[in-house]
Amino acid sequence: MHTPLSTSRLFVQNLVPYPVVLGFTAGIATVIAVLQIPDFLGLSIGKLGEHFLDNMGRIFSALPSTRMSELGIGVFSLIVMLAWPRLCPHLRFLVPAPLVGLMSGAIAAYGLNHWLGDATAGMAVETIASRFSWEAHGTSGTGIPPIAPSMMAPWNLPGADGAPLVLNFALIQALMGPAIAIAMLGAIESLLCAVVSDGLTKTRHDPNAELIGQGLGNIVAPLFGGITATAAIARTATNIRSGARSPVAAVVHAGVVLLAVIALAGLLGMVPMATLAALLFIVAWNMSEARHVVHILRSAPAGDVAILLVCFGLTVLFNMVLAVAVGIGLAAVLFIRRMMQITDTRQLSSSHDLSREALPDDIAIYAITGPLFFGVAEKALVSLQRVDDRISTVIIDMSAVPSMDGTAIVALQSLIDNLQRKGIALILSGVTTAMILKLRRAGIRKRATTLTYCRDLTHAERVAQRWREGKLQGRPGQG
């Protein structure tokens, strides 16, 4: 028996199609990479907006303002981060490549700025300290504020427009949709990350523990000014490759980050923006799963390729919430279409291989193959509505029908009523016990000489023969 959390695990891992996950993940990676281009090139562009095409236009128009000092630091940092694991394969477990890249970029930027001096201030490499400033508790500074997070109710903080939030039903209604979407995406990302870590460590994760931990963390984080967080594949892989084997590694990671904010804020302020852009380029590339995208585009069915491209395009041009909603909707439509293709109704010969003897011409046998649900029920049963009036008994073999939904039950009831009006008896063969109980609850019960259930076709044929003989002799047959 599945618990609610394991059921949610099954929903995320089994019912959210892989092209949907891959499409919006690659789309997010593309947006992240594009947003780093101005810092990597040192463009005089100002703050980018929310629309991808407008941002691309502004970036293209600003390309003549590229600053070679920023580009040089960015390229240098990118090369260091890519080359470090290959040049020092033994040290990469002790000192991760991103850390080496950040330190190298900061040293290079400091040297370049010192060499350029005040006379060429316009060519100076921009850093975290020169870009950002802060003010809190009556003090101010540049870069990262060296202040530990303080506890505060999120609804007491200003909204996106700077105005104080008003906790009311309208605010909850506005946030409910995005909150559910973010929760779903967070669960997907975290469980996918857990699957990746299983492959690296040759272990098996507990999905319930993953979702409970993520949920508790995301409940507490907003109380300290945090935002929604998920498991990160890039950081998890780096952690495991550095020797992490238990949850203690995550605790140590959080402690190091807190220590860096409080004690090393000044040093972190020296990191160039171009170096951060180079780091995020690598993160975006790893996140994009480019090899898997290319593999899907080359080998997957056309429907899956279309879903991936639609999700990718919607994520880039609009937002991931719309992309996931549309992607799951398209995947559901594609699934229904595929089920409609495999569900079929055909008439069997009266002398089929399961018959002990040829059946009279007034007994017809049909076989239904595939699930009966709202998308295919009418299609599967419509041919049975046109049974010849000369037929006295119809046998429907349902041994290959794994399930039925409410729409199929209504369609079957309509078929039964139509056959009874024509005086045609119906025998349902091979129906599972679970489906029989479901049909009985819907009012489809045995009726003498007109409707019954049989365990297989051989049994159904014997019953049909007895009914026929009973009618010819003027007495009811026995089911």
GROMACS .gro file of C-alpha atoms in nm:
model
  479
    1MET     CA    1   0.000   0.000   0.000
    2HIS     CA    2   0.133   0.340  -0.100
    3THR     CA    3   0.155   0.627   0.146
    4PRO     CA    4   0.052   0.974   0.022
    5LEU     CA    5   0.415   1.072  -0.019
    6SER     CA    6   0.509   0.759  -0.210
    7THR     CA    7   0.205   0.819  -0.429
    8SER     CA    8   0.332   1.170  -0.501
    9ARG     CA    9   0.670   1.014  -0.580
   10LEU     CA   10   0.504   0.780  -0.829
   11PHE     CA   11   0.316   1.073  -0.984
   12VAL     CA   12   0.630   1.280  -1.028
   13GLN     CA   13   0.853   1.000  -1.155
   14ASN     CA   14   0.603   0.800  -1.361
   15LEU     CA   15   0.328   1.035  -1.477
   16VAL     CA   16   0.523   1.350  -1.564
   17PRO     CA   17   0.665   1.269  -1.909
   18TYR     CA   18   1.041   1.289  -1.951
   19PRO     CA   19   1.018   1.524  -2.255
   20VAL     CA   20   0.828   1.772  -2.036
   21VAL     CA   21   1.095   1.766  -1.765
   22LEU     CA   22   1.376   1.781  -2.019
   23GLY     CA   23   1.209   2.061  -2.216
   24PHE     CA   24   1.153   2.301  -1.928
   25THR     CA   25   1.491   2.217  -1.769
   26ALA     CA   26   1.672   2.298  -2.094
   27GLY     CA   27   1.459   2.612  -2.128
   28ILE     CA   28   1.552   2.734  -1.779
   29ALA     CA   29   1.919   2.665  -1.855
   30THR     CA   30   1.893   2.870  -2.174
   31VAL     CA   31   1.737   3.164  -1.991
   32ILE     CA   32   2.007   3.148  -1.722
   33ALA     CA   33   2.284   3.146  -1.983
   34VAL     CA   34   2.138   3.438  -2.179
   35LEU     CA   35   2.104   3.649  -1.865
   36GLN     CA   36   2.480   3.608  -1.802
   37ILE     CA   37   2.591   3.739  -2.142
   38PRO     CA   38   2.592   4.110  -2.042
   39ASP     CA   39   2.814   4.044  -1.738
   40PHE     CA   40   3.043   3.810  -1.933
   41LEU     CA   41   3.096   4.069  -2.208
   42GLY     CA   42   3.077   4.377  -1.984
   43LEU     CA   43   2.794   4.529  -2.189
   44SER     CA   44   2.648   4.868  -2.102
   45ILE     CA   45   2.292   4.748  -2.109
   46GLY     CA   46   2.137   4.810  -1.769
   47LYS     CA   47   1.894   4.569  -1.608
   48LEU     CA   48   1.735   4.313  -1.837
   49GLY     CA   49   1.358   4.263  -1.842
   50GLU     CA   50   1.138   3.955  -1.826
   51HIS     CA   51   1.088   3.897  -2.201
   52PHE     CA   52   1.343   3.675  -2.368
   53LEU     CA   53   1.317   3.820  -2.719
   54ASP     CA   54   1.343   4.178  -2.591
   55ASN     CA   55   1.649   4.083  -2.388
   56MET     CA   56   1.811   3.918  -2.690
   57GLY     CA   57   1.745   4.231  -2.894
   58ARG     CA   58   1.899   4.456  -2.630
   59ILE     CA   59   2.202   4.228  -2.595
   60PHE     CA   60   2.257   4.223  -2.971
   61SER     CA   61   2.225   4.601  -2.993
   62ALA     CA   62   2.476   4.646  -2.707
   63LEU     CA   63   2.745   4.418  -2.851
   64PRO     CA   64   2.955   4.716  -2.976
   65SER     CA   65   2.997   4.821  -2.611
   66THR     CA   66   3.180   4.497  -2.519
   67ARG     CA   67   3.464   4.563  -2.275
   68MET     CA   68   3.769   4.353  -2.345
   69SER     CA   69   3.877   4.356  -1.980
   70GLU     CA   70   3.551   4.194  -1.869
   71LEU     CA   71   3.557   3.948  -2.160
   72GLY     CA   72   3.919   3.857  -2.083
   73ILE     CA   73   3.844   3.787  -1.714
   74GLY     CA   74   3.536   3.586  -1.809
   75VAL     CA   75   3.721   3.372  -2.064
   76PHE     CA   76   4.013   3.323  -1.824
   77SER     CA   77   3.781   3.210  -1.543
   78LEU     CA   78   3.590   2.977  -1.776
   79ILE     CA   79   3.914   2.814  -1.898
   80VAL     CA   80   4.037   2.765  -1.540
   81MET     CA   81   3.711   2.599  -1.430
   82LEU     CA   82   3.707   2.369  -1.734
   83ALA     CA   83   4.077   2.282  -1.723
   84TRP     CA   84   4.120   2.232  -1.346
   85PRO     CA   85   3.968   1.877  -1.329
   86ARG     CA   86   4.191   1.769  -1.620
   87LEU     CA   87   4.513   1.938  -1.510
   88CYS     CA   88   4.482   1.840  -1.143
   89PRO     CA   89   4.263   1.527  -1.130
   90HIS     CA   90   4.370   1.441  -0.775
   91LEU     CA   91   4.314   1.789  -0.630
   92ARG     CA   92   3.973   1.832  -0.791
   93PHE     CA   93   3.818   1.625  -0.512
   94LEU     CA   94   3.975   1.844  -0.245
   95VAL     CA   95   3.934   2.182  -0.417
   96PRO     CA   96   3.638   2.195  -0.661
   97ALA     CA   97   3.688   2.366  -0.995
   98PRO     CA   98   3.429   2.643  -0.930
   99LEU     CA   99   3.620   2.751  -0.618
  100VAL     CA  100   3.948   2.761  -0.809
  101GLY     CA  101   3.783   2.959  -1.088
  102LEU     CA  102   3.634   3.215  -0.851
  103MET     CA  103   3.966   3.267  -0.671
  104SER     CA  104   4.163   3.289  -0.996
  105GLY     CA  105   3.915   3.536  -1.144
  106ALA     CA  106   3.921   3.751  -0.831
  107ILE     CA  107   4.303   3.762  -0.826
  108ALA     CA  108   4.319   3.841  -1.197
  109ALA     CA  109   4.057   4.115  -1.165
  110TYR     CA  110   4.233   4.269  -0.866
  111GLY     CA  111   4.564   4.274  -1.053
  112LEU     CA  112   4.406   4.415  -1.368
  113ASN     CA  113   4.220   4.688  -1.181
  114HIS     CA  114   4.537   4.779  -0.990
  115TRP     CA  115   4.734   4.794  -1.313
  116LEU     CA  116   4.473   5.001  -1.496
  117GLY     CA  117   4.450   5.249  -1.209
  118ASP     CA  118   4.218   5.549  -1.185
  119ALA     CA  119   4.312   5.684  -1.527
  120THR     CA  120   4.123   5.407  -1.701
  121ALA     CA  121   3.837   5.363  -1.456
  122GLY     CA  122   3.600   5.297  -1.742
  123MET     CA  123   3.791   4.979  -1.823
  124ALA     CA  124   3.792   4.850  -1.463
  125VAL     CA  125   3.656   4.502  -1.409
  126GLU     CA  126   3.325   4.512  -1.222
  127THR     CA  127   3.302   4.305  -0.905
  128ILE     CA  128   3.030   4.212  -0.658
  129ALA     CA  129   3.145   4.495  -0.431
  130SER     CA  130   3.136   4.756  -0.708
  131ARG     CA  131   2.798   4.639  -0.840
  132PHE     CA  132   2.593   4.595  -0.523
  133SER     CA  133   2.543   4.792  -0.204
  134TRP     CA  134   2.340   4.729   0.109
  135GLU     CA  135   2.189   4.907   0.404
  136ALA     CA  136   2.062   4.740   0.721
  137HIS     CA  137   2.026   4.822   1.087
  138GLY     CA  138   2.155   5.175   1.034
  139THR     CA  139   2.475   5.069   0.858
  140SER     CA  140   2.562   5.040   0.491
  141GLY     CA  141   2.830   4.889   0.271
  142THR     CA  142   2.907   4.732  -0.064
  143GLY     CA  143   2.901   4.374  -0.184
  144ILE     CA  144   2.748   4.104   0.035
  145PRO     CA  145   2.614   4.219   0.374
  146PRO     CA  146   2.812   4.040   0.650
  147ILE     CA  147   2.497   3.987   0.855
  148ALA     CA  148   2.350   3.655   0.963
  149PRO     CA  149   1.990   3.599   0.849
  150SER     CA  150   1.735   3.718   1.102
  151MET     CA  151   1.394   3.567   1.160
  152MET     CA  152   1.102   3.764   1.015
  153ALA     CA  153   0.756   3.675   0.893
  154PRO     CA  154   0.754   3.683   0.508
  155TRP     CA  155   0.428   3.878   0.493
  156ASN     CA  156   0.595   4.165   0.682
  157LEU     CA  157   0.843   4.216   0.396
  158PRO     CA  158   0.769   4.438   0.093
  159GLY     CA  159   0.632   4.286  -0.225
  160ALA     CA  160   0.783   4.292  -0.572
  161ASP     CA  161   0.665   4.651  -0.623
  162GLY     CA  162   0.821   4.767  -0.297
  163ALA     CA  163   0.488   4.820  -0.124
  164PRO     CA  164   0.413   4.631   0.199
  165LEU     CA  165   0.232   4.303   0.153
  166VAL     CA  166  -0.125   4.278   0.278
  167LEU     CA  167  -0.208   3.927   0.396
  168ASN     CA  168  -0.559   3.860   0.264
  169PHE     CA  169  -0.750   3.614   0.050
  170ALA     CA  170  -0.665   3.800  -0.272
  171LEU     CA  171  -0.291   3.758  -0.204
  172ILE     CA  172  -0.335   3.389  -0.120
  173GLN     CA  173  -0.540   3.339  -0.438
  174ALA     CA  174  -0.273   3.512  -0.648
  175LEU     CA  175   0.006   3.302  -0.498
  176MET     CA  176  -0.174   2.965  -0.490
  177GLY     CA  177  -0.117   2.875  -0.857
  178PRO     CA  178   0.254   2.962  -0.867
  179ALA     CA  179   0.303   2.796  -0.527
  180ILE     CA  180   0.159   2.465  -0.649
  181ALA     CA  181   0.363   2.484  -0.970
  182ILE     CA  182   0.684   2.558  -0.778
  183ALA     CA  183   0.609   2.272  -0.536
  184MET     CA  184   0.564   2.032  -0.827
  185LEU     CA  185   0.878   2.152  -1.002
  186GLY     CA  186   1.072   2.136  -0.677
  187ALA     CA  187   0.961   1.778  -0.618
  188ILE     CA  188   1.052   1.682  -0.974
  189GLU     CA  189   1.396   1.843  -0.955
  190SER     CA  190   1.474   1.696  -0.613
  191LEU     CA  191   1.369   1.344  -0.705
  192LEU     CA  192   1.559   1.359  -1.033
  193CYS     CA  193   1.863   1.477  -0.839
  194ALA     CA  194   1.818   1.182  -0.600
  195VAL     CA  195   1.808   0.943  -0.896
  196VAL     CA  196   2.133   1.092  -1.029
  197SER     CA  197   2.298   1.058  -0.688
  198ASP     CA  198   2.182   0.694  -0.672
  199GLY     CA  199   2.370   0.630  -0.995
  200LEU     CA  200   2.685   0.793  -0.859
  201THR     CA  201   2.683   0.622  -0.519
  202LYS     CA  202   2.523   0.288  -0.621
  203THR     CA  203   2.261   0.332  -0.348
  204ARG     CA  204   1.884   0.373  -0.335
  205HIS     CA  205   1.729   0.687  -0.193
  206ASP     CA  206   1.414   0.718   0.019
  207PRO     CA  207   1.180   0.944  -0.182
  208ASN     CA  208   0.960   1.011   0.122
  209ALA     CA  209   1.261   1.142   0.314
  210GLU     CA  210   1.361   1.358   0.016
  211LEU     CA  211   1.020   1.525  -0.009
  212ILE     CA  212   0.976   1.563   0.368
  213GLY     CA  213   1.320   1.722   0.401
  214GLN     CA  214   1.260   1.957   0.111
  215GLY     CA  215   0.919   2.053   0.244
  216LEU     CA  216   1.044   2.128   0.594
  217GLY     CA  217   1.334   2.329   0.455
  218ASN     CA  218   1.108   2.537   0.234
  219ILE     CA  219   0.874   2.604   0.527
  220VAL     CA  220   1.159   2.733   0.745
  221ALA     CA  221   1.363   2.921   0.480
  222PRO     CA  222   1.108   3.203   0.417
  223LEU     CA  223   1.112   3.284   0.790
  224PHE     CA  224   1.478   3.390   0.742
  225GLY     CA  225   1.437   3.570   0.411
  226GLY     CA  226   1.504   3.264   0.196
  227ILE     CA  227   1.335   3.155  -0.125
  228THR     CA  228   1.218   2.816  -0.249
  229ALA     CA  229   1.507   2.572  -0.286
  230THR     CA  230   1.543   2.228  -0.438
  231ALA     CA  231   1.815   1.968  -0.459
  232ALA     CA  232   2.074   2.081  -0.716
  233ILE     CA  233   2.219   1.819  -0.950
  234ALA     CA  234   2.542   2.013  -1.011
  235ARG     CA  235   2.618   2.068  -0.641
  236THR     CA  236   2.513   1.716  -0.545
  237ALA     CA  237   2.741   1.562  -0.808
  238THR     CA  238   3.029   1.785  -0.696
  239ASN     CA  239   2.965   1.690  -0.335
  240ILE     CA  240   2.962   1.317  -0.408
  241ARG     CA  241   3.275   1.336  -0.624
  242SER     CA  242   3.443   1.517  -0.336
  243GLY     CA  243   3.378   1.220  -0.108
  244ALA     CA  244   3.039   1.296   0.047
  245ARG     CA  245   2.849   0.983   0.154
  246SER     CA  246   2.597   1.099   0.417
  247PRO     CA  247   2.355   1.385   0.494
  248VAL     CA  248   2.625   1.535   0.717
  249ALA     CA  249   2.785   1.671   0.399
  250ALA     CA  250   2.481   1.892   0.336
  251VAL     CA  251   2.498   2.024   0.692
  252VAL     CA  252   2.867   2.107   0.649
  253HIS     CA  253   2.789   2.277   0.318
  254ALA     CA  254   2.526   2.498   0.481
  255GLY     CA  255   2.763   2.585   0.763
  256VAL     CA  256   3.039   2.683   0.522
  257VAL     CA  257   2.801   2.906   0.326
  258LEU     CA  258   2.687   3.078   0.648
  259LEU     CA  259   3.049   3.123   0.760
  260ALA     CA  260   3.141   3.268   0.420
  261VAL     CA  261   2.859   3.522   0.437
  262ILE     CA  262   2.946   3.635   0.791
  263ALA     CA  263   3.327   3.620   0.792
  264LEU     CA  264   3.434   3.627   0.426
  265ALA     CA  265   3.188   3.878   0.277
  266GLY     CA  266   3.470   4.123   0.205
  267LEU     CA  267   3.670   3.868   0.009
  268LEU     CA  268   3.363   3.746  -0.179
  269GLY     CA  269   3.296   4.104  -0.283
  270MET     CA  270   3.618   4.090  -0.489
  271VAL     CA  271   3.476   3.820  -0.720
  272PRO     CA  272   3.422   3.969  -1.070
  273MET     CA  273   3.077   3.961  -1.224
  274ALA     CA  274   3.231   3.812  -1.539
  275THR     CA  275   3.366   3.521  -1.335
  276LEU     CA  276   3.022   3.458  -1.185
  277ALA     CA  277   2.879   3.466  -1.539
  278ALA     CA  278   3.135   3.206  -1.650
  279LEU     CA  279   3.041   2.984  -1.354
  280LEU     CA  280   2.671   3.014  -1.439
  281PHE     CA  281   2.747   2.926  -1.801
  282ILE     CA  282   2.885   2.594  -1.677
  283VAL     CA  283   2.590   2.543  -1.442
  284ALA     CA  284   2.346   2.616  -1.727
  285TRP     CA  285   2.526   2.374  -1.958
  286ASN     CA  286   2.520   2.094  -1.700
  287MET     CA  287   2.156   2.171  -1.626
  288SER     CA  288   2.050   2.170  -1.991
  289GLU     CA  289   2.119   1.796  -2.038
  290ALA     CA  290   2.218   1.880  -2.395
  291ARG     CA  291   2.320   1.522  -2.480
  292HIS     CA  292   1.982   1.390  -2.370
  293VAL     CA  293   1.803   1.663  -2.565
  294VAL     CA  294   1.991   1.572  -2.882
  295HIS     CA  295   1.922   1.202  -2.822
  296ILE     CA  296   1.548   1.267  -2.783
  297LEU     CA  297   1.540   1.484  -3.096
  298ARG     CA  298   1.711   1.210  -3.297
  299SER     CA  299   1.545   0.895  -3.171
  300ALA     CA  300   1.215   0.971  -2.993
  301PRO     CA  301   0.872   0.953  -3.159
  302ALA     CA  302   0.752   1.271  -3.328
  303GLY     CA  303   0.498   1.338  -3.051
  304ASP     CA  304   0.762   1.335  -2.778
  305VAL     CA  305   0.989   1.560  -2.984
  306ALA     CA  306   0.704   1.806  -3.030
  307ILE     CA  307   0.631   1.809  -2.655
  308LEU     CA  308   0.997   1.873  -2.573
  309LEU     CA  309   1.020   2.161  -2.822
  310VAL     CA  310   0.692   2.316  -2.705
  311CYS     CA  311   0.798   2.300  -2.339
  312PHE     CA  312   1.137   2.444  -2.425
  313GLY     CA  313   0.987   2.726  -2.629
  314LEU     CA  314   0.722   2.816  -2.372
  315THR     CA  315   0.979   2.816  -2.091
  316VAL     CA  316   1.210   3.047  -2.282
  317LEU     CA  317   0.945   3.281  -2.425
  318PHE     CA  318   0.697   3.283  -2.135
  319ASN     CA  319   0.757   3.094  -1.810
  320MET     CA  320   0.808   2.745  -1.676
  321VAL     CA  321   0.466   2.732  -1.507
  322LEU     CA  322   0.291   2.763  -1.843
  323ALA     CA  323   0.541   2.526  -2.004
  324VAL     CA  324   0.482   2.247  -1.752
  325ALA     CA  325   0.103   2.288  -1.761
  326VAL     CA  326   0.088   2.283  -2.141
  327GLY     CA  327   0.346   2.005  -2.163
  328ILE     CA  328   0.155   1.774  -1.929
  329GLY     CA  329  -0.166   1.856  -2.115
  330LEU     CA  330  -0.011   1.772  -2.452
  331ALA     CA  331   0.141   1.455  -2.310
  332ALA     CA  332  -0.202   1.352  -2.179
  333VAL     CA  333  -0.359   1.412  -2.522
  334LEU     CA  334  -0.079   1.214  -2.687
  335PHE     CA  335  -0.128   0.930  -2.439
  336ILE     CA  336  -0.503   0.919  -2.506
  337ARG     CA  337  -0.435   0.912  -2.880
  338ARG     CA  338  -0.196   0.621  -2.839
  339MET     CA  339  -0.448   0.432  -2.625
  340MET     CA  340  -0.713   0.491  -2.891
  341GLN     CA  341  -0.480   0.335  -3.146
  342ILE     CA  342  -0.420   0.017  -2.947
  343THR     CA  343  -0.780  -0.030  -2.829
  344ASP     CA  344  -0.974  -0.230  -3.084
  345THR     CA  345  -1.299  -0.423  -3.129
  346ARG     CA  346  -1.318  -0.709  -3.378
  347GLN     CA  347  -1.563  -0.987  -3.457
  348LEU     CA  348  -1.437  -1.342  -3.412
  349SER     CA  349  -1.526  -1.632  -3.634
  350SER     CA  350  -1.774  -1.878  -3.488
  351SER     CA  351  -1.519  -2.152  -3.552
  352HIS     CA  352  -1.229  -1.988  -3.367
  353ASP     CA  353  -0.967  -2.207  -3.202
  354LEU     CA  354  -1.124  -2.196  -2.855
  355SER     CA  355  -1.457  -2.336  -2.974
  356ARG     CA  356  -1.527  -2.701  -2.931
  357GLU     CA  357  -1.770  -2.691  -3.219
  358ALA     CA  358  -1.897  -2.442  -3.471
  359LEU     CA  359  -2.156  -2.202  -3.328
  360PRO     CA  360  -2.490  -2.126  -3.491
  361ASP     CA  361  -2.504  -1.817  -3.710
  362ASP     CA  362  -2.728  -1.632  -3.464
  363ILE     CA  363  -2.452  -1.622  -3.198
  364ALA     CA  364  -2.190  -1.349  -3.257
  365ILE     CA  365  -1.858  -1.319  -3.077
  366TYR     CA  366  -1.664  -0.994  -3.042
  367ALA     CA  367  -1.329  -0.931  -2.872
  368ILE     CA  368  -1.222  -0.600  -2.722
  369THR     CA  369  -0.851  -0.533  -2.674
  370GLY     CA  370  -0.708  -0.250  -2.465
  371PRO     CA  371  -0.828  -0.024  -2.182
  372LEU     CA  372  -1.176   0.123  -2.197
  373PHE     CA  373  -1.181   0.485  -2.085
  374PHE     CA  374  -1.335   0.815  -2.190
  375GLY     CA  375  -1.112   0.855  -2.495
  376VAL     CA  376  -1.187   0.517  -2.655
  377ALA     CA  377  -1.505   0.374  -2.500
  378GLU     CA  378  -1.740   0.508  -2.766
  379LYS     CA  379  -1.504   0.400  -3.046
  380ALA     CA  380  -1.470   0.048  -2.905
  381LEU     CA  381  -1.841  -0.012  -2.846
  382VAL     CA  382  -1.997   0.174  -3.140
  383SER     CA  383  -1.961  -0.124  -3.378
  384LEU     CA  384  -2.160  -0.339  -3.134
  385GLN     CA  385  -2.452  -0.097  -3.157
  386ARG     CA  386  -2.506  -0.208  -3.518
  387VAL     CA  387  -2.552  -0.581  -3.452
  388ASP     CA  388  -2.776  -0.755  -3.704
  389ASP     CA  389  -3.132  -0.809  -3.572
  390ARG     CA  390  -3.106  -1.176  -3.671
  391ILE     CA  391  -2.846  -1.226  -3.396
  392SER     CA  392  -2.994  -1.376  -3.078
  393THR     CA  393  -2.687  -1.364  -2.848
  394VAL     CA  394  -2.374  -1.149  -2.843
  395ILE     CA  395  -2.062  -1.267  -2.660
  396ILE     CA  396  -1.801  -0.999  -2.580
  397ASP     CA  397  -1.457  -1.129  -2.487
  398MET     CA  398  -1.310  -0.874  -2.243
  399SER     CA  399  -1.017  -1.080  -2.120
  400ALA     CA  400  -0.777  -0.829  -2.282
  401VAL     CA  401  -0.943  -0.525  -2.120
  402PRO     CA  402  -0.732  -0.427  -1.816
  403SER     CA  403  -0.953  -0.144  -1.690
  404MET     CA  404  -1.269   0.059  -1.740
  405ASP     CA  405  -1.365   0.408  -1.630
  406GLY     CA  406  -1.703   0.569  -1.568
  407THR     CA  407  -1.746   0.678  -1.930
  408ALA     CA  408  -1.692   0.321  -2.052
  409ILE     CA  409  -1.946   0.190  -1.800
  410VAL     CA  410  -2.207   0.439  -1.925
  411ALA     CA  411  -2.132   0.339  -2.286
  412LEU     CA  412  -2.164  -0.030  -2.193
  413GLN     CA  413  -2.498   0.034  -2.021
  414SER     CA  414  -2.618   0.210  -2.335
  415LEU     CA  415  -2.511  -0.093  -2.541
  416ILE     CA  416  -2.695  -0.330  -2.307
  417ASP     CA  417  -3.015  -0.124  -2.330
  418ASN     CA  418  -2.991  -0.112  -2.709
  419LEU     CA  419  -2.941  -0.490  -2.737
  420GLN     CA  420  -3.230  -0.559  -2.499
  421ARG     CA  421  -3.461  -0.342  -2.709
  422LYS     CA  422  -3.371  -0.566  -3.002
  423GLY     CA  423  -3.422  -0.881  -2.795
  424ILE     CA  424  -3.054  -0.974  -2.809
  425ALA     CA  425  -2.889  -1.138  -2.507
  426LEU     CA  426  -2.539  -1.036  -2.392
  427ILE     CA  427  -2.262  -1.244  -2.233
  428LEU     CA  428  -1.951  -1.072  -2.098
  429SER     CA  429  -1.656  -1.312  -2.101
  430GLY     CA  430  -1.322  -1.288  -1.923
  431VAL     CA  431  -1.415  -0.986  -1.711
  432THR     CA  432  -1.194  -0.950  -1.404
  433THR     CA  433  -1.346  -0.972  -1.057
  434ALA     CA  434  -1.261  -0.608  -0.988
  435MET     CA  435  -1.444  -0.494  -1.301
  436ILE     CA  436  -1.744  -0.715  -1.222
  437LEU     CA  437  -1.775  -0.549  -0.882
  438LYS     CA  438  -1.744  -0.207  -1.048
  439LEU     CA  439  -2.016  -0.296  -1.301
  440ARG     CA  440  -2.245  -0.432  -1.028
  441ARG     CA  441  -2.211  -0.108  -0.832
  442ALA     CA  442  -2.317   0.073  -1.150
  443GLY     CA  443  -2.629  -0.146  -1.174
  444ILE     CA  444  -2.510  -0.384  -1.447
  445ARG     CA  445  -2.611  -0.717  -1.292
  446LYS     CA  446  -2.698  -1.062  -1.419
  447ARG     CA  447  -3.040  -1.102  -1.577
  448ALA     CA  448  -3.187  -1.442  -1.663
  449THR     CA  449  -3.135  -1.528  -2.032
  450THR     CA  450  -3.037  -1.168  -2.122
  451LEU     CA  451  -2.714  -1.078  -1.938
  452THR     CA  452  -2.448  -1.277  -1.754
  453TYR     CA  453  -2.073  -1.301  -1.686
  454CYS     CA  454  -1.857  -1.597  -1.785
  455ARG     CA  455  -1.501  -1.682  -1.692
  456ASP     CA  456  -1.384  -1.754  -2.049
  457LEU     CA  457  -1.506  -1.799  -2.406
  458THR     CA  458  -1.560  -2.173  -2.377
  459HIS     CA  459  -1.792  -2.122  -2.083
  460ALA     CA  460  -1.964  -1.832  -2.261
  461GLU     CA  461  -2.029  -2.046  -2.570
  462ARG     CA  462  -2.187  -2.324  -2.362
  463VAL     CA  463  -2.415  -2.070  -2.190
  464ALA     CA  464  -2.511  -1.917  -2.525
  465GLN     CA  465  -2.596  -2.262  -2.661
  466ARG     CA  466  -2.818  -2.342  -2.360
  467TRP     CA  467  -2.994  -2.006  -2.391
  468ARG     CA  468  -3.057  -2.072  -2.760
  469GLU     CA  469  -3.189  -2.421  -2.696
  470GLY     CA  470  -3.411  -2.291  -2.417
  471LYS     CA  471  -3.562  -2.029  -2.644
  472LEU     CA  472  -3.622  -2.285  -2.921
  473GLN     CA  473  -3.795  -2.518  -2.669
  474GLY     CA  474  -3.993  -2.236  -2.512
  475ARG     CA  475  -3.817  -2.245  -2.172
  476PRO     CA  476  -3.553  -2.016  -2.015
  477GLY     CA  477  -3.192  -2.132  -2.040
  478GLN     CA  478  -2.971  -2.167  -1.737
  479GLY     CA  479  -2.665  -1.940  -1.703
   0.00000   0.00000   0.00000
